[in-house]
Amino acid sequence: MKKGFITLHVNGDAHEVLVSSQHTLLDVLRGKLKLMGTKEGCTTGSCGVCTVNNGRGEAVLSCLTPALEWADQSITTIEGLEKNGRLAPIQQAFVEYHAVQCGFCTPGVIMSAQAVLNLTPAPTEEDINDGLAGVICRCTGHIKVKEAIRHVGEFGPTP
Amino acid sequence: MLLPEHDFVKPATLAEGLAVLRDAPGDVRLLGGGTDVVFNMRCRLLTPDTLLSLKDLPELQGIAVLPDGSLQLGAACRLTDLVAATVLTERYPALVKAFRAVASRHVRNLATLGGNLCLDTRCWFTNQTKEWRDAKGPCLKTGKDVCHAIAGAPVCVALNNADSPPALIALEATVTLASSRGERRLGLQDFYREDGIRHTVLEPDEILTRVTIPPTTDRLVFLKETARQGMDFSYGAIAVRADGSGATASRLRIVLGSLTTAPRLLAGAAERLAVLGLGDDGLDAACATLRDELGPLTNLYSPAAYKRELARILLRKAVLELREMQA
């Protein structure tokens, strides 16, 4: 198939989109669904800013996977974390710990952090390091990010 | 940038996939998780006419212990699933370490076992953007009779940077290759060729379907040296397997990865250690064989002298670690 309609379940909504074999999942999220939260960085799998969560809540690189592979699959992007106008605990923790500098990598970092918490609700230092190894912040560092993740791991959602 | 134009085919069964592979015109590429193939397509190193998605083929799934105790891994198993599999973490912790050494969790959540075994060879000149390569023109791998990385190299010397092959070869794993002509099974060490362009013996109509690891109670150590901790291709990797316990061993298997175009079995060093034991004498004797056994190395990615030294250090570290392990 060079081109075809597929159904993508993004953030709980089903979208029927016309996808070409030349599109990666990232191209479809940004170009077709206009979900611009997911960023395009290196497009070669090195930087991790395009990270989204798959149906099992794991972090995957949307730039390295053909969109046609995702027919009928569920995806969560950064736009899907907020519920009813309330930030997700991990987003709130990023705000409180100032785990953001320029913000470009933040969606990818948060989706990676969310994946860590999905897998290990109380992550160890090693779990956090392992989960963040594939995503790179060029401005600041991972200290504040790790503090934010640890906070959610220890205290759960901030009231 | 869009991927090169191609036909995307997702067969429902292995038989269907093999038929596509046999009948589809032009260049058909096998797609696992896509973390290597899609990357190379973006760099325009690969411009296949057809991409054949194998990830969801039922015949390529599953981790199973066979009646004879061997372990069978489907080629489409994701590295993440292998890292998490209890049967692996309990029986083969060093193998799990090798799977875990691959890139980052983000990549392992997509990447498959078959994909890691078939990972294309890499070279600092060729594995760049098309614009970069165009500046100097094609090389051996991209269609001309010249190597831009190592002047005068007669064959492509690109390195095999995959992390799992050394550990699997040390465990004497076999791979099963299916085609519409039938099935064949061969030792993983015979799967690789010393040619950066056609670096495996996989025929154009074949699909790697599964990996089988014979039962063993031997000790295994895996080490990988990288520039940074995590998310890096290795400078060098080693897997050493030994029977016995402590400093005694009578049968060893040593495999070096990432230093050459095909993972390298070091029979001489293994023999020295088997004869002299894992003590300091045996270790010194084994290290002394390395230079001859490795033969000429290229300066690709790191200088040959560095690679030789790294091989020695990896062997030393691995044997020291083995000594501490009881059967």
Coordinates of C-alpha atoms in Angstrom, one line a residue:
Chain A
M1 CA 0.0 0.0 0.0
K2 CA 1.4 3.4 -1.0
K3 CA -1.5 5.4 0.5
G4 CA -4.5 4.5 2.5
F5 CA -7.0 5.4 5.2
I6 CA -6.1 4.1 8.7
T7 CA -7.7 4.7 12.0
L8 CA -5.5 6.1 14.7
H9 CA -6.7 6.3 18.3
V10 CA -4.9 9.4 19.6
N11 CA -5.6 10.6 23.2
G12 CA -8.8 8.6 23.2
D13 CA -10.2 10.0 20.0
A14 CA -10.5 7.9 16.9
H15 CA -9.2 9.6 13.8
E16 CA -9.5 8.3 10.2
V17 CA -6.6 9.7 8.3
L18 CA -5.2 9.4 4.8
V19 CA -1.6 8.3 5.3
S20 CA 1.2 7.6 2.8
S21 CA 3.9 5.1 3.2
Q22 CA 6.3 8.1 3.2
H23 CA 4.8 9.3 6.5
T24 CA 6.2 8.5 9.9
L25 CA 3.9 8.6 12.9
L26 CA 5.3 12.0 13.7
D27 CA 4.4 13.3 10.3
V28 CA 0.8 12.3 10.8
L29 CA 0.5 13.6 14.4
R30 CA 1.9 17.0 13.4
G31 CA 1.0 17.3 9.8
K32 CA -2.4 15.7 9.6
L33 CA -3.8 15.9 13.1
K34 CA -2.2 19.2 13.9
L35 CA -1.0 18.0 17.3
M36 CA 2.0 20.2 17.4
G37 CA 3.0 19.3 21.0
T38 CA 5.1 16.4 19.8
K39 CA 8.2 18.0 18.4
E40 CA 10.4 17.1 15.4
G41 CA 14.0 17.1 16.4
C42 CA 16.8 15.0 14.8
T43 CA 14.4 12.6 13.1
T44 CA 17.0 9.9 13.4
G45 CA 16.2 8.5 16.8
S46 CA 18.9 10.2 18.8
C47 CA 17.2 13.1 20.6
G48 CA 13.9 11.7 21.8
V49 CA 11.9 14.9 21.5
C50 CA 9.3 13.1 19.3
T51 CA 8.5 10.6 22.1
V52 CA 4.9 9.5 22.4
N53 CA 3.3 6.7 24.4
N54 CA 2.0 3.6 22.7
G55 CA -1.1 1.7 23.8
R56 CA 0.8 0.0 26.6
G57 CA 2.0 3.3 27.9
E58 CA 5.6 2.8 26.8
A59 CA 7.8 5.5 25.3
V60 CA 8.3 5.2 21.6
L61 CA 10.0 7.4 19.0
S62 CA 7.3 8.7 16.6
C63 CA 10.0 9.7 14.1
L64 CA 11.3 6.2 13.5
T65 CA 8.1 4.3 12.9
P66 CA 6.1 4.3 9.7
A67 CA 2.6 5.7 10.3
L68 CA 1.0 2.7 8.5
E69 CA 2.3 0.4 11.3
W70 CA 0.0 2.2 13.6
A71 CA -3.3 1.3 12.0
D72 CA -5.9 0.8 14.8
Q73 CA -3.3 1.4 17.5
S74 CA -3.6 3.8 20.5
I75 CA -1.2 6.6 21.0
T76 CA -1.0 9.2 23.8
T77 CA 0.7 12.5 23.0
I78 CA 1.5 15.4 25.3
E79 CA -1.9 16.9 24.5
G80 CA -3.5 13.8 26.0
L81 CA -2.1 14.0 29.5
E82 CA -4.2 17.0 30.7
K83 CA -7.6 15.9 31.9
N84 CA -10.6 18.3 32.2
G85 CA -8.3 21.3 32.2
R86 CA -6.1 19.9 34.9
L87 CA -2.5 19.1 34.2
A88 CA -1.4 15.6 34.8
P89 CA 0.7 15.0 38.0
I90 CA 3.9 14.8 36.0
Q91 CA 3.2 18.0 34.2
Q92 CA 2.3 19.8 37.4
A93 CA 5.6 18.5 38.9
F94 CA 7.6 19.8 36.0
V95 CA 6.0 23.2 36.6
E96 CA 6.8 23.1 40.3
Y97 CA 10.3 21.9 39.9
H98 CA 11.1 24.3 37.0
A99 CA 12.1 21.2 35.0
V100 CA 11.8 23.3 31.8
Q101 CA 14.2 25.7 30.2
C102 CA 13.5 26.5 26.5
G103 CA 10.8 23.9 26.4
F104 CA 11.5 22.3 23.1
C105 CA 12.4 18.9 24.4
T106 CA 9.8 19.1 27.2
P107 CA 7.0 17.2 25.5
G108 CA 9.4 14.4 24.8
V109 CA 10.8 14.4 28.3
I110 CA 7.4 14.4 29.9
M111 CA 6.2 11.6 27.7
S112 CA 9.3 9.6 28.6
A113 CA 8.8 10.5 32.3
Q114 CA 5.1 9.4 32.0
A115 CA 6.3 6.1 30.5
V116 CA 8.6 5.5 33.5
L117 CA 5.7 6.2 35.9
N118 CA 3.4 3.9 33.9
L119 CA 5.8 1.1 34.1
T120 CA 7.1 1.7 37.7
P121 CA 4.8 4.0 39.7
A122 CA 7.5 4.3 42.3
P123 CA 10.6 4.5 40.1
T124 CA 14.1 4.0 41.4
E125 CA 17.1 6.1 40.4
E126 CA 18.0 3.5 37.9
D127 CA 14.5 3.3 36.4
I128 CA 14.5 7.0 35.9
N129 CA 18.0 7.1 34.3
D130 CA 17.0 4.2 32.1
G131 CA 13.8 5.9 31.0
L132 CA 15.5 9.3 30.3
A133 CA 18.5 7.9 28.5
G134 CA 16.9 8.2 25.1
V135 CA 15.8 11.8 25.4
I136 CA 18.1 14.7 25.5
C137 CA 17.7 18.3 26.9
R138 CA 20.3 20.6 25.3
C139 CA 19.8 23.6 27.6
T140 CA 19.7 22.5 31.2
G141 CA 20.1 19.0 32.4
H142 CA 18.2 16.2 33.8
I143 CA 18.5 17.0 37.5
K144 CA 15.2 19.0 37.8
V145 CA 13.5 16.6 35.6
K146 CA 14.5 13.7 37.8
E147 CA 13.4 15.6 40.9
A148 CA 10.0 16.1 39.3
I149 CA 9.7 12.4 38.4
R150 CA 10.8 11.4 41.9
H151 CA 8.3 13.7 43.4
V152 CA 5.4 12.1 41.5
G153 CA 6.8 8.7 42.4
E154 CA 7.0 9.5 46.1
F155 CA 4.0 11.7 46.7
G156 CA 1.7 10.9 43.7
P157 CA -0.4 13.8 42.3
T158 CA 0.1 17.2 44.0
P159 CA -3.2 18.3 45.5
Chain B
M1 CA 11.7 15.1 5.3
L2 CA 9.4 12.4 4.0
L3 CA 10.7 8.8 3.6
P4 CA 11.5 7.7 0.1
E5 CA 8.6 6.5 -1.9
H6 CA 7.8 2.8 -1.4
D7 CA 5.1 0.3 -1.2
F8 CA 4.3 -0.7 2.4
V9 CA 3.2 -4.3 2.8
K10 CA 2.0 -5.8 6.1
P11 CA 1.3 -9.5 5.6
A12 CA -0.9 -11.5 7.9
T13 CA 1.1 -14.7 7.9
L14 CA 4.7 -15.7 7.3
A15 CA 3.7 -17.7 4.2
E16 CA 2.1 -14.5 2.7
G17 CA 5.2 -12.5 3.6
L18 CA 7.5 -15.0 2.0
A19 CA 5.4 -15.0 -1.1
V20 CA 5.7 -11.2 -1.3
L21 CA 9.4 -11.4 -0.8
R22 CA 9.7 -13.9 -3.7
D23 CA 7.3 -12.2 -6.1
A24 CA 7.6 -8.4 -5.4
P25 CA 9.7 -6.6 -8.1
G26 CA 12.7 -4.6 -7.1
D27 CA 14.3 -4.1 -3.7
V28 CA 12.3 -5.5 -0.9
R29 CA 13.4 -4.6 2.7
L30 CA 12.4 -6.3 5.8
L31 CA 11.0 -4.0 8.5
G32 CA 11.1 -5.0 12.2
G33 CA 10.7 -2.1 14.6
G34 CA 12.1 0.3 12.0
T35 CA 14.7 1.9 14.3
D36 CA 17.5 1.0 11.9
V37 CA 15.7 0.7 8.5
V38 CA 13.6 3.9 8.8
F39 CA 16.7 5.8 10.0
N40 CA 18.7 4.6 7.0
M41 CA 15.8 5.4 4.7
R42 CA 15.8 8.9 6.0
C43 CA 19.5 9.2 5.2
R44 CA 18.6 7.8 1.8
L45 CA 21.0 4.9 2.3
L46 CA 18.0 2.6 1.7
T47 CA 15.5 3.4 -1.0
P48 CA 13.5 0.2 -1.2
D49 CA 10.7 -0.4 -3.6
T50 CA 8.8 -2.4 -0.9
L51 CA 8.9 -2.4 2.8
L52 CA 7.7 -5.7 4.3
S53 CA 6.5 -5.3 7.9
L54 CA 7.3 -8.4 9.9
K55 CA 6.6 -7.0 13.4
D56 CA 3.2 -8.5 13.9
L57 CA 3.7 -11.8 12.1
P58 CA 2.3 -14.5 14.5
E59 CA 5.0 -17.0 13.5
L60 CA 7.7 -14.6 14.7
Q61 CA 6.4 -14.0 18.2
G62 CA 6.9 -15.6 21.5
I63 CA 9.5 -16.8 24.0
A64 CA 9.3 -20.5 24.6
V65 CA 11.2 -23.2 26.5
L66 CA 11.3 -26.3 24.3
P67 CA 11.0 -29.8 25.7
D68 CA 14.8 -30.3 25.5
G69 CA 15.3 -27.2 27.6
S70 CA 16.4 -24.9 24.8
L71 CA 15.0 -21.5 24.6
Q72 CA 13.3 -20.2 21.5
L73 CA 12.9 -16.5 20.8
G74 CA 10.7 -15.2 18.0
A75 CA 12.5 -12.8 15.7
A76 CA 9.8 -10.2 16.1
C77 CA 10.1 -10.1 19.9
R78 CA 10.8 -6.6 21.0
L79 CA 14.0 -6.1 22.9
T80 CA 11.9 -4.6 25.7
D81 CA 9.9 -7.8 26.0
L82 CA 13.1 -9.9 26.1
V83 CA 14.6 -7.6 28.8
A84 CA 11.4 -8.2 30.9
A85 CA 11.0 -11.9 30.3
T86 CA 11.4 -13.8 33.6
V87 CA 12.7 -16.9 31.9
L88 CA 15.5 -14.8 30.5
T89 CA 16.3 -12.8 33.5
E90 CA 16.5 -15.9 35.6
R91 CA 18.5 -18.1 33.3
Y92 CA 20.5 -15.7 31.2
P93 CA 21.1 -12.4 33.1
A94 CA 24.1 -11.6 30.9
L95 CA 22.1 -12.0 27.7
V96 CA 19.5 -9.7 29.2
K97 CA 22.3 -7.2 29.8
A98 CA 23.2 -7.4 26.2
F99 CA 19.6 -6.7 25.0
R100 CA 19.4 -3.9 27.5
A101 CA 22.6 -2.4 26.2
V102 CA 20.9 -1.6 22.9
A103 CA 20.3 2.1 22.6
S104 CA 17.6 3.5 24.9
R105 CA 14.3 2.3 26.2
H106 CA 12.6 4.4 23.6
V107 CA 14.3 2.4 20.8
R108 CA 14.0 -1.0 22.6
N109 CA 10.2 -0.4 22.8
L110 CA 10.2 -0.6 19.0
A111 CA 13.2 -2.6 18.0
T112 CA 13.1 -6.3 17.5
L113 CA 15.5 -9.2 18.1
G114 CA 15.6 -10.0 14.4
G115 CA 16.3 -6.4 13.7
N116 CA 19.2 -6.2 16.1
L117 CA 20.7 -9.4 14.6
C118 CA 20.3 -8.0 11.0
L119 CA 21.4 -4.4 12.0
D120 CA 23.1 -2.9 9.1
T121 CA 26.9 -2.3 9.4
R122 CA 28.0 1.2 10.1
C123 CA 30.7 3.6 9.0
W124 CA 31.5 7.2 9.9
F125 CA 31.5 8.2 6.3
T126 CA 28.5 6.4 4.9
N127 CA 26.1 6.6 7.9
Q128 CA 25.5 10.3 7.4
T129 CA 22.9 12.5 5.6
K130 CA 22.7 12.3 1.9
E131 CA 24.1 15.8 1.6
W132 CA 27.2 14.7 3.5
R133 CA 27.8 11.7 1.4
D134 CA 27.2 13.7 -1.8
A135 CA 30.0 16.0 -0.9
K136 CA 32.5 13.2 -1.6
G137 CA 30.4 11.0 -3.8
P138 CA 29.4 7.3 -3.6
C139 CA 31.6 4.7 -1.8
L140 CA 31.8 0.9 -1.9
K141 CA 28.5 0.6 -0.1
T142 CA 26.7 3.2 -2.2
G143 CA 27.8 2.0 -5.6
K144 CA 31.4 3.1 -6.5
D145 CA 34.7 1.4 -6.3
V146 CA 36.3 3.5 -3.6
C147 CA 36.2 3.7 0.2
H148 CA 36.2 7.2 1.7
A149 CA 36.7 6.0 5.3
I150 CA 39.8 3.8 4.9
A151 CA 41.9 4.7 1.8
G152 CA 42.4 1.7 -0.4
A153 CA 40.1 -0.7 1.4
P154 CA 39.3 -3.4 -1.1
V155 CA 36.0 -4.4 0.6
C156 CA 33.6 -2.4 2.7
V157 CA 34.9 -2.5 6.3
A158 CA 31.9 -1.0 8.0
L159 CA 31.5 -2.3 11.5
N160 CA 28.8 -4.6 13.0
N161 CA 27.7 -2.5 16.0
A162 CA 24.9 -4.8 17.2
D163 CA 25.0 -5.6 20.9
S164 CA 23.1 -8.9 21.1
P165 CA 25.2 -11.1 18.6
P166 CA 28.3 -11.5 20.8
A167 CA 26.2 -12.8 23.7
L168 CA 24.1 -15.0 21.5
I169 CA 27.1 -16.5 19.7
A170 CA 28.7 -17.2 23.0
L171 CA 25.6 -19.2 23.9
E172 CA 25.9 -21.1 20.6
A173 CA 22.5 -19.7 19.5
T174 CA 21.2 -20.8 16.1
V175 CA 19.0 -18.8 13.7
T176 CA 16.2 -20.2 11.6
L177 CA 15.9 -18.6 8.1
A178 CA 12.7 -19.3 6.2
S179 CA 12.0 -18.8 2.6
S180 CA 9.4 -20.0 0.2
R181 CA 11.9 -22.8 -0.7
G182 CA 11.9 -24.1 2.9
E183 CA 13.7 -23.5 6.1
R184 CA 17.4 -23.7 7.1
R185 CA 19.0 -23.4 10.5
L186 CA 22.6 -22.3 11.1
G187 CA 24.8 -21.2 14.0
L188 CA 24.6 -17.4 14.5
Q189 CA 28.4 -17.1 14.1
D190 CA 28.0 -18.5 10.5
F191 CA 25.2 -15.9 9.8
Y192 CA 27.7 -13.0 9.5
R193 CA 30.1 -12.3 6.7
E194 CA 33.3 -10.2 6.6
D195 CA 31.7 -7.8 4.2
G196 CA 30.2 -4.5 5.2
I197 CA 27.8 -4.5 2.3
R198 CA 26.4 -8.0 2.4
H199 CA 27.1 -8.6 6.0
T200 CA 24.9 -11.6 6.6
V201 CA 24.2 -14.8 4.6
L202 CA 20.5 -14.0 4.5
E203 CA 19.3 -14.5 1.0
P204 CA 17.0 -11.9 -0.7
D205 CA 14.0 -14.3 -0.3
E206 CA 14.7 -15.2 3.3
I207 CA 13.3 -14.0 6.6
L208 CA 15.0 -14.6 10.0
T209 CA 12.2 -16.2 12.0
R210 CA 13.6 -17.3 15.3
V211 CA 16.6 -17.8 17.5
T212 CA 17.2 -20.9 19.5
I213 CA 19.6 -21.1 22.5
P214 CA 20.6 -24.6 23.6
P215 CA 20.3 -25.4 27.3
T216 CA 23.3 -24.7 29.4
T217 CA 24.3 -24.1 33.0
D218 CA 27.5 -22.3 32.0
R219 CA 28.5 -18.8 33.2
L220 CA 28.2 -15.9 30.9
V221 CA 29.6 -12.3 31.1
F222 CA 28.7 -9.5 28.7
L223 CA 30.5 -6.1 28.7
K224 CA 30.0 -3.1 26.4
E225 CA 32.3 -0.1 26.2
T226 CA 30.7 3.2 25.1
A227 CA 31.5 6.9 25.1
R228 CA 28.5 7.7 27.2
Q229 CA 26.4 5.5 29.5
G230 CA 23.3 4.7 27.5
M231 CA 22.1 5.4 24.1
D232 CA 25.3 4.8 22.3
F233 CA 26.7 2.4 19.7
S234 CA 29.6 0.5 21.3
Y235 CA 33.3 1.0 20.8
G236 CA 33.7 -2.7 21.6
A237 CA 31.7 -5.5 23.3
I238 CA 32.6 -8.9 24.6
A239 CA 30.8 -12.0 25.7
V240 CA 32.7 -14.7 27.5
R241 CA 31.1 -18.0 28.5
A242 CA 32.7 -20.7 30.6
D243 CA 31.8 -23.9 32.3
G244 CA 33.1 -24.8 35.7
S245 CA 33.2 -22.3 38.6
G246 CA 35.5 -19.8 40.1
A247 CA 38.9 -20.0 38.4
T248 CA 38.4 -23.4 36.9
A249 CA 36.9 -23.9 33.4
S250 CA 37.5 -26.4 30.7
R251 CA 35.4 -25.0 27.9
L252 CA 35.2 -21.4 27.0
R253 CA 33.7 -19.3 24.2
I254 CA 34.8 -15.7 23.7
V255 CA 33.2 -13.4 21.2
L256 CA 34.1 -9.8 20.4
G257 CA 31.6 -7.4 18.9
S258 CA 31.8 -4.0 17.3
L259 CA 35.5 -4.1 16.4
T260 CA 35.2 -5.9 13.1
T261 CA 32.7 -6.3 10.3
A262 CA 31.5 -9.7 11.7
P263 CA 31.5 -10.6 15.4
R264 CA 34.8 -12.4 16.1
L265 CA 35.1 -15.7 17.9
L266 CA 38.4 -15.9 19.7
A267 CA 39.3 -19.6 19.7
G268 CA 43.0 -19.2 20.6
A269 CA 42.3 -17.1 23.7
A270 CA 39.5 -19.5 24.8
E271 CA 41.9 -22.5 24.4
R272 CA 44.6 -20.8 26.5
L273 CA 42.1 -20.1 29.3
A274 CA 40.7 -23.7 29.1
V275 CA 44.2 -25.1 29.5
L276 CA 45.7 -22.7 32.1
G277 CA 42.5 -21.8 33.9
L278 CA 41.0 -18.4 34.6
G279 CA 43.9 -17.4 37.0
D280 CA 46.4 -14.7 36.1
D281 CA 48.6 -17.1 34.1
G282 CA 45.8 -18.1 31.9
L283 CA 44.6 -14.6 31.5
D284 CA 48.0 -13.3 30.5
A285 CA 48.4 -16.1 28.0
A286 CA 45.0 -15.4 26.6
C287 CA 45.7 -11.7 26.2
A288 CA 49.0 -12.5 24.5
T289 CA 47.1 -14.4 21.7
L290 CA 44.8 -11.4 21.0
R291 CA 47.1 -9.5 18.6
D292 CA 47.6 -12.5 16.3
E293 CA 44.0 -13.6 16.6
L294 CA 42.5 -10.2 15.8
G295 CA 44.8 -9.7 12.8
P296 CA 44.7 -6.4 11.0
L297 CA 42.1 -4.0 12.3
T298 CA 40.9 -0.8 10.6
N299 CA 41.0 2.7 12.0
L300 CA 37.2 2.9 11.4
Y301 CA 35.5 4.9 14.4
S302 CA 38.6 4.3 16.6
P303 CA 42.3 3.6 15.8
A304 CA 43.3 0.0 15.4
A305 CA 45.8 0.3 18.3
Y306 CA 42.9 1.5 20.5
K307 CA 40.7 -1.5 19.4
R308 CA 43.5 -3.9 20.2
E309 CA 44.0 -2.4 23.7
L310 CA 40.2 -2.4 24.2
A311 CA 39.9 -6.0 23.3
R312 CA 42.6 -6.9 25.9
I313 CA 40.9 -4.8 28.6
L314 CA 37.5 -6.2 27.8
L315 CA 38.8 -9.8 28.0
R316 CA 40.6 -9.0 31.2
K317 CA 37.5 -7.4 32.8
A318 CA 35.2 -10.2 31.6
V319 CA 37.5 -13.0 32.9
L320 CA 37.9 -11.2 36.3
E321 CA 34.1 -11.1 36.5
L322 CA 33.8 -14.7 35.5
R323 CA 36.2 -15.8 38.2
E324 CA 33.8 -14.4 40.8
M325 CA 30.9 -16.4 39.5
Q326 CA 30.1 -19.9 40.8
A327 CA 28.4 -22.4 38.5

